[in-house]
Amino acid sequence: MATSLAAVGSGLDIPTLVSQLVANERKPVADRINTQGTAATTQLSAFGSIKSSLSSLQSSLAALIKSADAPAYKTTVPDGSGFNATVVTDASTGKTQASAGTYNVEVLSLAQSQKLSSGAFAADAAVGDGTLKIAWGDETLDVEIKPDSKLSDIAAAINKAAGGKGVNATIITADDGQHLVLNAVDAGTEGTLTISASGGNGGLSALTWDGSGGGLSQIVEATNARVRVDGFERESSSNSISDLIPGITLNLTEAAEGTTKTLTVSQDNSPLKINLQAFVSAYNASVNLLKSSSAYDATNDKASALTGDSLVRGLQQQLRSQLSANVVDMKALGLAIGTDGTLTLNASTFDKAMADNPAAASALLGKDGKLSSSLSSVLKSNLDSTGTLTQRTDSLNKQIKKLEKDLDDLDARMEKVSARYTAQFTAMDTLVAQMQSTSNYLTQQLSALQQAKS
């Protein structure tokens, strides 16, 4: 229809003309909105990166605080000592009850589990039926044995009833036949088994043990572990003893009565050093990101996403001020501030400082430390849900949404402009067509008059 309109009257291509006029009217407004939108999106991305970097710094600081307030310890045991030792740390607090010191340790005996064995039976021989009552400690277990049960059937019935507690049964096939072997699950005398039989045909009496005799034979006697530390003796049903030396678990591996070995417990600064180096790396990453996000390239006259931004300048100043206020204490621990504002850690200086004064780290880097407490507050005030970075990113998101709405509104307005132009040009074209028609009529009339005169 537009084409037919264009062919009448003025001969103009109205759709193309309207499209060009609308595009020219739309362009400056759309360009302004898009420019603002691009700037806001770029800033939002930059602040997102800054927020992520500072969050990593906050996490590394939290780990550093935890390790500074909860010193780690390590154990040293000579080879062939018959034991090893581990430091026990509370999983929730990261702290240990261990303290530096030396202990003279002598392993007198190891804890072992009781083992009982039956006589030989043919693989297909029916042993007996009835009830086996197995007891250990304060526990008892009744195992029903069906008639015509073979030794393997009895072992399976015991294991099913026990469910891994107290006793487990196995079958050993030797030259003379099959043997039922009962192993006490719990080491030490507390796991000692007693077994009695009742009911049935009496065949189960071959599988009894009253503590000193019976149908079964005792292959291994249950014994407790015995260890002597600094002359004080301790007996345990387990070879792992965790309540003898505070914060230390002794794992006994070999008895060596008469041989004393020295266990050394000393402070281990390596976890703290690792967390401190991670903090330094996270801090430097944040400093460098803030710098690059707000830099200005004078050579190419090019600004960065956040050049001149007051919030970025404020963040840079806050980070610098925390370090500047503690430069002396930091230097004593091997921390130095470079001319570019980044941190370095001198490992040798740190090791010496910790050897001379182990409490120095907590005083500077602990929860209530001079540097960590104030820096934690700075990061919290910027990263919290109501913090400055959140407020800025929320503001940018709102700005972007408004600009998107502005574009939608512009498109809606341009549709109305397009309709108005189309109506105006169509009316003009119609008028031109009418005028041409009138002109043609008048021309015909004049021509007719001239012919009549002649």
Coordinates of C-alpha atoms in Angstrom, one line a residue:
M1 CA 0.0 0.0 0.0
A2 CA 2.9 2.3 0.8
T3 CA 4.3 1.7 -2.7
S4 CA 0.9 2.6 -4.3
L5 CA 0.9 5.8 -2.3
A6 CA 4.4 6.6 -3.4
A7 CA 3.2 6.2 -7.1
V8 CA 0.4 8.8 -6.6
G9 CA 0.7 12.5 -6.3
S10 CA 4.2 13.5 -5.2
G11 CA 5.8 10.2 -6.1
L12 CA 7.8 10.2 -2.8
D13 CA 8.9 6.9 -1.2
I14 CA 7.0 7.7 2.0
P15 CA 8.1 4.6 4.1
T16 CA 11.8 5.2 3.4
L17 CA 11.5 8.9 4.0
V18 CA 9.7 8.3 7.3
S19 CA 12.2 5.7 8.4
Q20 CA 15.1 8.1 7.7
L21 CA 13.5 10.9 9.6
V22 CA 12.7 8.7 12.6
A23 CA 16.2 7.3 12.6
N24 CA 17.8 10.8 12.5
E25 CA 15.5 11.9 15.4
R26 CA 16.2 8.7 17.4
K27 CA 20.0 8.5 17.0
P28 CA 21.2 11.3 19.3
V29 CA 19.0 10.3 22.1
A30 CA 19.7 6.6 21.7
D31 CA 23.4 7.3 21.4
R32 CA 23.3 9.2 24.7
I33 CA 21.4 6.5 26.5
N34 CA 23.7 3.7 25.1
T35 CA 26.8 5.7 26.0
Q36 CA 25.6 6.1 29.6
G37 CA 24.5 2.4 29.7
T38 CA 28.0 1.2 28.5
A39 CA 29.7 3.4 31.1
A40 CA 27.4 2.1 33.9
T41 CA 27.9 -1.5 32.8
T42 CA 31.6 -1.1 32.6
Q43 CA 31.7 0.5 36.1
L44 CA 29.4 -2.2 37.5
S45 CA 31.8 -4.9 36.1
A46 CA 34.8 -3.1 37.6
F47 CA 33.2 -2.8 41.0
G48 CA 32.2 -6.4 40.8
S49 CA 35.8 -7.4 40.3
I50 CA 36.9 -5.1 43.2
K51 CA 34.2 -6.5 45.5
S52 CA 35.3 -10.1 44.6
S53 CA 39.0 -9.2 45.2
L54 CA 38.3 -7.6 48.6
S55 CA 36.1 -10.6 49.6
S56 CA 39.1 -12.8 48.9
L57 CA 41.2 -10.5 51.0
Q58 CA 38.7 -10.7 53.8
S59 CA 38.7 -14.5 53.6
S60 CA 42.5 -14.6 53.7
L61 CA 42.5 -12.2 56.7
A62 CA 40.1 -14.4 58.5
A63 CA 42.3 -17.5 58.0
L64 CA 45.3 -15.4 59.1
I65 CA 43.6 -14.3 62.3
K66 CA 42.6 -17.8 63.1
S67 CA 46.1 -19.2 62.7
A68 CA 47.6 -16.2 64.6
D69 CA 45.3 -16.7 67.6
A70 CA 45.7 -20.5 67.6
P71 CA 49.4 -21.4 67.3
A72 CA 50.0 -24.8 65.7
Y73 CA 52.4 -27.4 67.1
K74 CA 54.3 -30.3 65.7
T75 CA 55.8 -33.4 67.2
T76 CA 59.2 -35.0 66.7
V77 CA 59.9 -38.6 67.5
P78 CA 63.1 -40.5 66.8
D79 CA 63.0 -43.4 64.4
G80 CA 62.4 -46.8 66.0
S81 CA 60.7 -45.3 69.0
G82 CA 57.8 -47.8 69.0
F83 CA 55.3 -45.0 68.8
N84 CA 54.3 -41.9 66.9
A85 CA 52.5 -38.8 68.1
T86 CA 50.1 -36.4 66.5
V87 CA 48.7 -33.0 67.6
V88 CA 44.9 -32.9 68.3
T89 CA 43.2 -29.7 67.0
D90 CA 39.6 -28.7 67.7
A91 CA 37.9 -28.6 64.4
S92 CA 35.6 -25.7 65.3
T93 CA 38.2 -23.4 66.9
G94 CA 41.4 -24.6 65.3
K95 CA 43.0 -24.5 68.7
T96 CA 44.9 -27.2 70.6
Q97 CA 45.7 -27.9 74.2
A98 CA 49.2 -28.9 73.2
S99 CA 52.2 -26.8 74.5
A100 CA 55.9 -26.9 73.8
G101 CA 57.8 -29.4 75.8
T102 CA 59.7 -32.7 75.9
Y103 CA 58.5 -36.1 77.2
N104 CA 60.3 -39.4 77.9
V105 CA 58.2 -42.2 76.6
E106 CA 58.6 -45.9 77.1
V107 CA 56.2 -48.4 75.4
L108 CA 55.9 -51.4 77.8
S109 CA 53.3 -53.4 75.9
L110 CA 50.7 -53.1 73.1
A111 CA 47.0 -53.7 73.3
Q112 CA 45.8 -56.7 71.3
S113 CA 42.5 -58.3 70.5
Q114 CA 41.6 -61.8 71.7
K115 CA 41.4 -64.6 69.2
L116 CA 39.7 -68.0 69.7
S117 CA 39.7 -71.1 67.5
S118 CA 37.7 -74.2 67.3
G119 CA 38.9 -77.7 66.6
A120 CA 38.8 -79.2 63.1
F121 CA 35.5 -80.0 61.4
A122 CA 34.7 -81.5 58.0
A123 CA 33.4 -78.9 55.6
D124 CA 30.0 -80.6 55.3
A125 CA 29.7 -81.8 58.9
A126 CA 26.8 -80.6 61.0
V127 CA 28.2 -79.1 64.2
G128 CA 25.1 -78.6 66.3
D129 CA 22.1 -76.4 67.0
G130 CA 20.7 -74.2 69.7
T131 CA 21.8 -70.8 71.0
L132 CA 25.3 -69.3 71.3
K133 CA 25.5 -66.5 73.9
I134 CA 28.5 -64.3 73.2
A135 CA 29.5 -61.6 75.8
W136 CA 32.1 -58.8 75.9
G137 CA 32.3 -55.9 78.2
D138 CA 28.7 -55.0 79.1
E139 CA 27.3 -56.4 75.9
T140 CA 25.7 -59.8 75.1
L141 CA 24.7 -61.3 71.8
D142 CA 22.4 -64.3 71.3
V143 CA 22.9 -66.2 68.1
E144 CA 20.4 -68.8 67.0
I145 CA 21.9 -71.8 65.3
K146 CA 19.6 -73.9 63.1
P147 CA 19.8 -77.7 63.0
D148 CA 22.3 -79.3 60.7
S149 CA 24.3 -76.0 60.6
K150 CA 27.8 -76.5 59.2
L151 CA 30.8 -74.4 60.6
S152 CA 30.4 -71.9 57.7
D153 CA 26.7 -71.5 58.5
I154 CA 27.6 -70.8 62.2
A155 CA 30.2 -68.2 61.1
A156 CA 27.7 -66.5 58.9
A157 CA 25.0 -66.5 61.6
I158 CA 27.5 -64.9 64.1
N159 CA 28.5 -62.2 61.7
K160 CA 24.9 -61.4 60.8
A161 CA 23.9 -61.1 64.4
A162 CA 26.9 -59.1 65.5
G163 CA 26.8 -56.6 62.6
G164 CA 30.5 -55.8 63.1
K165 CA 30.2 -55.2 66.8
G166 CA 32.2 -57.1 69.5
V167 CA 33.1 -60.2 67.4
N168 CA 33.6 -61.4 63.9
A169 CA 33.9 -64.9 62.7
T170 CA 36.0 -66.4 59.9
I171 CA 36.6 -69.9 58.6
I172 CA 40.2 -71.2 58.2
T173 CA 40.7 -74.3 56.2
A174 CA 43.8 -76.3 57.3
D175 CA 45.1 -79.7 56.4
D176 CA 43.0 -81.3 59.2
G177 CA 39.8 -79.6 58.3
Q178 CA 37.9 -76.3 58.9
H179 CA 38.3 -74.2 62.0
L180 CA 36.0 -71.4 63.3
V181 CA 38.1 -68.4 64.3
L182 CA 36.5 -65.8 66.5
N183 CA 38.2 -62.4 66.7
A184 CA 37.3 -59.8 69.3
V185 CA 36.6 -56.5 67.6
D186 CA 37.7 -54.4 70.6
A187 CA 41.4 -54.5 71.6
G188 CA 42.4 -54.9 75.2
T189 CA 40.8 -56.8 78.1
E190 CA 37.5 -54.9 77.7
G191 CA 37.0 -56.8 74.5
T192 CA 37.5 -60.2 76.0
L193 CA 34.9 -62.7 74.7
T194 CA 33.0 -65.4 76.7
I195 CA 30.9 -67.9 74.8
S196 CA 28.3 -70.3 76.2
A197 CA 25.8 -72.7 74.5
S198 CA 22.3 -73.7 75.4
G199 CA 19.5 -75.9 73.9
G200 CA 19.8 -78.1 70.9
N201 CA 21.7 -81.3 70.7
G202 CA 24.8 -80.2 72.7
G203 CA 27.1 -80.0 69.6
L204 CA 27.6 -76.2 70.2
S205 CA 29.6 -77.0 73.4
A206 CA 32.6 -77.3 71.0
L207 CA 32.3 -73.6 70.4
T208 CA 32.3 -72.3 74.0
W209 CA 34.8 -70.4 76.1
D210 CA 34.4 -69.3 79.7
G211 CA 37.6 -67.3 80.1
S212 CA 39.9 -70.1 81.0
G213 CA 38.7 -73.0 79.0
G214 CA 36.0 -74.7 76.9
G215 CA 35.6 -76.2 73.5
L216 CA 37.5 -73.3 71.9
S217 CA 41.2 -72.6 72.3
Q218 CA 42.6 -69.2 72.9
I219 CA 45.1 -68.3 70.2
V220 CA 45.8 -64.8 71.2
E221 CA 45.1 -63.4 74.7
A222 CA 43.6 -60.0 75.0
T223 CA 46.0 -57.5 76.6
N224 CA 46.0 -53.8 77.3
A225 CA 48.6 -51.3 76.2
R226 CA 51.0 -50.0 78.8
V227 CA 53.1 -46.9 78.4
R228 CA 55.3 -44.9 80.7
V229 CA 55.7 -41.1 80.3
D230 CA 58.1 -39.3 82.4
G231 CA 58.0 -42.2 84.9
F232 CA 54.2 -42.2 85.1
E233 CA 52.5 -45.4 83.9
R234 CA 49.3 -45.6 81.9
E235 CA 47.2 -48.7 80.9
S236 CA 44.8 -48.5 78.0
S237 CA 42.6 -50.9 76.0
S238 CA 43.7 -49.1 72.8
N239 CA 47.1 -48.5 71.2
S240 CA 45.9 -44.9 70.5
I241 CA 46.0 -42.8 73.7
S242 CA 44.7 -39.2 73.5
D243 CA 44.2 -38.2 77.1
L244 CA 47.7 -38.8 78.5
I245 CA 49.5 -35.7 77.2
P246 CA 47.2 -32.6 76.7
G247 CA 46.6 -32.0 73.0
I248 CA 48.7 -35.1 71.9
T249 CA 47.6 -38.5 70.7
L250 CA 50.2 -41.3 71.2
N251 CA 49.9 -44.1 68.7
L252 CA 51.8 -47.2 70.1
T253 CA 53.3 -49.4 67.4
E254 CA 55.9 -51.6 69.1
A255 CA 56.7 -52.6 72.7
A256 CA 60.2 -51.8 73.8
E257 CA 60.3 -52.2 77.6
G258 CA 63.4 -50.7 79.0
T259 CA 63.9 -48.3 76.1
T260 CA 63.0 -44.6 76.6
K261 CA 62.6 -42.2 73.6
T262 CA 62.1 -38.5 73.7
L263 CA 59.0 -36.9 72.3
T264 CA 59.4 -33.2 71.5
V265 CA 56.5 -30.9 71.0
S266 CA 57.3 -27.5 69.5
Q267 CA 55.5 -24.6 67.9
D268 CA 55.0 -25.0 64.2
N269 CA 54.9 -21.6 62.5
S270 CA 54.5 -22.9 58.9
P271 CA 50.7 -22.8 58.8
L272 CA 50.8 -19.2 60.0
K273 CA 53.5 -18.3 57.5
I274 CA 51.4 -19.9 54.7
N275 CA 48.3 -17.9 55.7
L276 CA 50.4 -14.7 56.0
Q277 CA 51.8 -15.2 52.5
A278 CA 48.3 -15.8 51.2
F279 CA 47.1 -12.6 52.9
V280 CA 50.0 -10.7 51.3
S281 CA 49.1 -12.0 47.8
A282 CA 45.4 -11.2 48.3
Y283 CA 46.2 -7.7 49.6
N284 CA 48.5 -7.0 46.6
A285 CA 45.9 -8.3 44.2
S286 CA 43.4 -5.8 45.7
V287 CA 45.8 -2.9 45.6
N288 CA 46.8 -3.6 42.0
L289 CA 43.2 -4.0 40.9
L290 CA 42.2 -0.7 42.5
K291 CA 45.1 1.0 40.8
S292 CA 44.4 -0.4 37.3
S293 CA 40.7 0.2 37.6
S294 CA 41.2 3.9 38.2
A295 CA 44.4 4.5 36.2
Y296 CA 44.7 7.2 33.5
D297 CA 46.8 6.6 30.4
A298 CA 48.2 10.1 29.7
T299 CA 50.1 8.9 26.6
N300 CA 47.0 7.7 24.8
D301 CA 44.7 10.1 26.7
K302 CA 42.6 7.2 27.8
A303 CA 40.7 6.8 31.1
S304 CA 40.0 3.5 32.9
A305 CA 36.5 2.4 34.0
L306 CA 36.8 4.1 37.4
T307 CA 39.2 6.9 36.8
G308 CA 38.6 9.7 39.3
D309 CA 36.0 7.7 41.2
S310 CA 35.8 8.9 44.8
L311 CA 34.9 5.5 46.2
V312 CA 38.0 3.9 44.7
R313 CA 40.2 6.6 46.0
G314 CA 38.6 6.1 49.4
L315 CA 39.3 2.4 49.3
Q316 CA 42.9 3.0 48.4
Q317 CA 43.3 5.5 51.2
Q318 CA 41.7 3.1 53.8
L319 CA 44.0 0.2 52.9
R320 CA 47.1 2.4 52.9
S321 CA 46.3 3.9 56.3
Q322 CA 45.9 0.5 57.9
L323 CA 49.4 -0.5 56.9
S324 CA 51.0 2.9 57.6
A325 CA 49.7 2.9 61.2
N326 CA 51.4 -0.4 61.9
V327 CA 54.6 -0.2 59.8
V328 CA 57.0 -0.7 62.8
D329 CA 55.3 -3.8 64.1
M330 CA 54.9 -5.1 60.5
K331 CA 58.6 -4.6 59.8
A332 CA 59.5 -6.6 62.9
L333 CA 57.5 -9.6 61.5
G334 CA 59.2 -9.3 58.1
L335 CA 56.4 -7.3 56.4
A336 CA 57.4 -4.4 54.2
I337 CA 55.5 -1.9 52.2
G338 CA 56.8 -1.1 48.7
T339 CA 56.7 2.2 46.9
D340 CA 53.8 1.0 44.9
G341 CA 51.8 0.2 48.0
T342 CA 52.2 -3.6 47.8
L343 CA 53.4 -5.9 50.6
T344 CA 56.3 -8.3 50.7
L345 CA 57.1 -10.9 53.4
N346 CA 60.7 -11.7 54.3
A347 CA 60.5 -15.3 55.4
S348 CA 63.8 -15.3 57.3
T349 CA 62.9 -12.2 59.3
F350 CA 59.5 -13.8 60.1
D351 CA 61.1 -17.1 61.3
K352 CA 63.5 -15.2 63.6
A353 CA 60.7 -13.0 65.0
M354 CA 58.6 -15.9 65.8
A355 CA 61.5 -17.8 67.4
D356 CA 62.3 -14.7 69.6
N357 CA 58.7 -13.7 70.4
P358 CA 55.9 -16.2 69.4
A359 CA 53.2 -13.8 70.8
A360 CA 54.2 -11.1 68.3
A361 CA 52.0 -12.5 65.5
S362 CA 48.9 -12.6 67.7
A363 CA 49.5 -9.0 68.9
L364 CA 49.5 -7.7 65.3
L365 CA 47.5 -10.3 63.3
G366 CA 45.1 -11.9 65.8
K367 CA 41.5 -11.1 66.2
D368 CA 42.3 -8.2 68.5
G369 CA 45.6 -7.4 66.8
K370 CA 46.6 -3.9 65.8
L371 CA 46.4 -4.5 62.1
S372 CA 43.9 -7.3 61.6
S373 CA 41.1 -5.8 63.8
S374 CA 41.1 -2.4 62.1
L375 CA 41.5 -3.9 58.6
S376 CA 38.6 -6.3 59.3
S377 CA 36.4 -3.4 60.2
V378 CA 37.4 -1.6 57.0
L379 CA 36.6 -4.6 54.8
K380 CA 33.3 -5.2 56.7
S381 CA 32.1 -1.6 56.2
N382 CA 32.7 -1.9 52.5
L383 CA 31.6 -5.5 51.8
D384 CA 28.5 -5.8 54.1
S385 CA 25.0 -5.9 52.6
T386 CA 24.7 -2.2 53.6
G387 CA 28.4 -1.4 52.8
T388 CA 29.7 1.2 50.3
L389 CA 30.4 -1.3 47.5
T390 CA 27.0 -2.8 47.8
Q391 CA 25.4 0.6 47.7
R392 CA 27.4 1.6 44.7
T393 CA 26.6 -1.6 42.7
D394 CA 22.9 -1.4 43.7
S395 CA 22.9 2.2 42.4
L396 CA 24.5 1.2 39.1
N397 CA 22.0 -1.6 38.7
K398 CA 19.2 0.8 39.2
Q399 CA 20.8 3.2 36.7
I400 CA 21.1 0.5 34.1
K401 CA 17.5 -0.6 34.5
K402 CA 16.4 3.0 34.1
L403 CA 18.4 3.4 31.0
E404 CA 16.9 0.2 29.6
K405 CA 13.5 1.7 30.3
D406 CA 14.5 4.9 28.7
L407 CA 15.4 3.0 25.5
D408 CA 12.0 1.2 25.6
D409 CA 10.2 4.6 26.1
L410 CA 12.2 6.0 23.2
D411 CA 11.2 3.2 20.9
A412 CA 7.6 3.7 21.9
R413 CA 7.8 7.4 21.3
M414 CA 9.5 6.8 17.9
E415 CA 6.6 4.6 16.9
K416 CA 4.2 7.4 17.5
V417 CA 6.5 9.8 15.6
S418 CA 6.7 7.4 12.7
A419 CA 2.9 7.1 12.6
R420 CA 2.6 10.9 12.7
Y421 CA 5.0 11.4 9.8
T422 CA 3.4 8.7 7.8
A423 CA 0.0 10.3 8.3
Q424 CA 1.3 13.8 7.4
F425 CA 3.1 12.7 4.2
T426 CA 0.2 10.5 3.2
A427 CA -2.2 13.5 3.5
M428 CA 0.3 15.7 1.6
D429 CA 0.6 13.1 -1.1
T430 CA -3.2 12.8 -1.4
L431 CA -3.5 16.6 -1.7
V432 CA -0.8 16.7 -4.4
A433 CA -2.7 14.0 -6.3
Q434 CA -5.9 16.0 -6.0
M435 CA -4.2 19.2 -7.2
Q436 CA -2.7 17.3 -10.2
S437 CA -6.1 16.0 -11.1
T438 CA -7.6 19.5 -11.0
S439 CA -4.7 20.8 -13.0
N440 CA -5.3 18.1 -15.6
Y441 CA -9.0 18.9 -15.8
L442 CA -8.4 22.7 -16.3
T443 CA -5.8 21.9 -18.9
Q444 CA -8.3 19.8 -20.8
Q445 CA -11.0 22.6 -20.6
L446 CA -8.7 25.3 -21.8
S447 CA -7.6 23.1 -24.7
A448 CA -11.3 22.5 -25.6
L449 CA -12.0 26.2 -25.7
Q450 CA -9.1 27.0 -27.9
Q451 CA -10.2 24.3 -30.4
A452 CA -13.8 25.8 -30.4
K453 CA -12.5 29.3 -31.3
S454 CA -10.5 28.0 -34.1

